[in-house]
Coordinates of C-alpha atoms in Angstrom, one line a residue:
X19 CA 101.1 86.5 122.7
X20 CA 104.1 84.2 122.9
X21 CA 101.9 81.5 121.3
X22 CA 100.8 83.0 118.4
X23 CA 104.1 84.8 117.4
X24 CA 105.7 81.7 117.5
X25 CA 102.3 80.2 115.1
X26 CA 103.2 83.7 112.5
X27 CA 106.8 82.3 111.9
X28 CA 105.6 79.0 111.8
X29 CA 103.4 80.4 108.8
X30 CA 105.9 82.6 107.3
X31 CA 108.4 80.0 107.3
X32 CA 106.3 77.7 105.2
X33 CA 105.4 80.7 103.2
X34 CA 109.2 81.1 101.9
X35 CA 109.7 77.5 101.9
X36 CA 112.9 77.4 103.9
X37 CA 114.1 74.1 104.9
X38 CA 114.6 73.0 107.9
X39 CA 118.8 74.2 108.3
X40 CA 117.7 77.2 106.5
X41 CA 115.0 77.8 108.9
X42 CA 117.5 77.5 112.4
X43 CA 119.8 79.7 110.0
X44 CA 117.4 82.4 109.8
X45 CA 115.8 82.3 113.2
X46 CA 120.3 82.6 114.4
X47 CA 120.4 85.4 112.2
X48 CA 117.2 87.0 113.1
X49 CA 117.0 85.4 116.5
X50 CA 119.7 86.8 118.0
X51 CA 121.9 83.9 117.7
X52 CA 119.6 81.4 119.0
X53 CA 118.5 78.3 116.7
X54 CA 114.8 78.0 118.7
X55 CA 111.8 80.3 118.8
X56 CA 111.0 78.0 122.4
X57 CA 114.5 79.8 123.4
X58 CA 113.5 83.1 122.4
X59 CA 112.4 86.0 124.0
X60 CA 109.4 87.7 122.8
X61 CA 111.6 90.5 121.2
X62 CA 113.3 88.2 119.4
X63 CA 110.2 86.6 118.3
X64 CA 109.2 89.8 117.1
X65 CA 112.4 90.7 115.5
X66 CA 112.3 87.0 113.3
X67 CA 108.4 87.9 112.3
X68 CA 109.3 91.0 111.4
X69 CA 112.3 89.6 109.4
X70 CA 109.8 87.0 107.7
X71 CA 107.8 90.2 106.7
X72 CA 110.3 91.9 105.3
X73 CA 110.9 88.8 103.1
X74 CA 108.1 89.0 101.9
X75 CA 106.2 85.7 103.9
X76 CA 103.1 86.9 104.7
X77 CA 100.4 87.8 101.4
X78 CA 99.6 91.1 101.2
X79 CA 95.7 91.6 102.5
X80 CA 93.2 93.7 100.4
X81 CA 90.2 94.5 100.7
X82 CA 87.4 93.8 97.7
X83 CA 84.7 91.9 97.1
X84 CA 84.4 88.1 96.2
X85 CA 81.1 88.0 94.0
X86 CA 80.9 86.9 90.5
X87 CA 83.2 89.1 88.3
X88 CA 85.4 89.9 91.1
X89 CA 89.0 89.0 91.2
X90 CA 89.7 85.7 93.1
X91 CA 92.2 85.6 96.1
X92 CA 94.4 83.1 93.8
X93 CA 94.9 86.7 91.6
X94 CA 96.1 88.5 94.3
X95 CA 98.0 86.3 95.8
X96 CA 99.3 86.2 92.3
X97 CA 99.5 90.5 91.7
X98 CA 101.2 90.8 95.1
X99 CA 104.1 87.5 94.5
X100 CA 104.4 89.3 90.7
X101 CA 105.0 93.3 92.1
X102 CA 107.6 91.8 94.8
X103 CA 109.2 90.0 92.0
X104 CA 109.7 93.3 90.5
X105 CA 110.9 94.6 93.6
X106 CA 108.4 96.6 94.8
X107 CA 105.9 96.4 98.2
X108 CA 103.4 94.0 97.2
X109 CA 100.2 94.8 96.8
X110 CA 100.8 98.8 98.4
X111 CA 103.1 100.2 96.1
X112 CA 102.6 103.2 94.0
X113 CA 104.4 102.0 91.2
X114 CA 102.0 99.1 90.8
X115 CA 98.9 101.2 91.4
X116 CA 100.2 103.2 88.1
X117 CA 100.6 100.0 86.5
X118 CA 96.8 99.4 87.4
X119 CA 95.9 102.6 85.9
X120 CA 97.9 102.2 82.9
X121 CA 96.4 98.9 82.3
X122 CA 93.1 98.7 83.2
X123 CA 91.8 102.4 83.6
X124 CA 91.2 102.3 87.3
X125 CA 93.0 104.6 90.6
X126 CA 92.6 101.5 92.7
X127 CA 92.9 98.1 92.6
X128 CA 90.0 97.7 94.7
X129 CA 88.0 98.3 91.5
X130 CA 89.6 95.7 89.2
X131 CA 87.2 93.1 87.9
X132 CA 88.4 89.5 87.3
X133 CA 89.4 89.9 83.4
X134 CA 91.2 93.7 84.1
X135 CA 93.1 91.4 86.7
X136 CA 93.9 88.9 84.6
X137 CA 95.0 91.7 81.5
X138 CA 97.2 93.0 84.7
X139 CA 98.5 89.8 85.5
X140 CA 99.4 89.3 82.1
X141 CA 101.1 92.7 81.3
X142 CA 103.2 92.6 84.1
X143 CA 104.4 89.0 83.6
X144 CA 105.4 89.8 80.0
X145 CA 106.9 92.9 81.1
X146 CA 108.9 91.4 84.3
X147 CA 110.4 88.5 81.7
X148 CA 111.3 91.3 78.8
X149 CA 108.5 90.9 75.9

């Protein structure tokens, strides 16, 4: 378990691009003071994950399909960077479900197809930088 808590920061670090000074930074912070996950107890390790998540490090996971017409994972990556951008919870959040409905005329995005992702995409770029 050690192994692969220490293989989700490792992830999540090079998810937010933190340097490396940033990096000991966060894991003192996080870490309980200490500057290494190998000098961590596991509840420290889980405390730093944890903190990554919060950050927003780890992609959202949705389910949907991946046949023609379907939105790619490069769109949802893209949806869920986008709502936390606008400060909601990624991919989960109510508020971005609306937006989905709004835009495209369905309850979930589980139904979107490729173009109703990219007219999502689209709307909610323009409307994050003020057009």
């Amino acid at each position: 378990m050690r192994n692969k808590l220490i293989a989700k920061i490792k992830v999540g670090v090079k998810n937010t691009g933190l340097d490396d000074d940033d990096y000991r930074d966060f894991l003192a912070m996080h870490g309980g003071g200490k500057r290494s996950c190998a000098h961590m107890s596991d509840t420290q390790l889980k405390a730093v994950a944890a903190a990554l998540e919060a950050k927003g490090a780890y992609p959202d996971k949705t389910k949907g399909g991946s046949g023609d017409g379907r939105p790619t994972e490069a769109q949802r990556r893209k949806l869920a960077a986008l709502a936390r951008d606008m400060g909601w919870d990624g991919l989960k959040d109510d508020r971005l479900v609306a937006f989905v409905t709004r835009t495209a005329g369905v309850d979930d995005l589980r139904f979107l197809t490729r173009t109703a992702m990219t007219d999502v995409i689209t709307g909610m770029e323009r409307w994050r930088d003020g057009k």
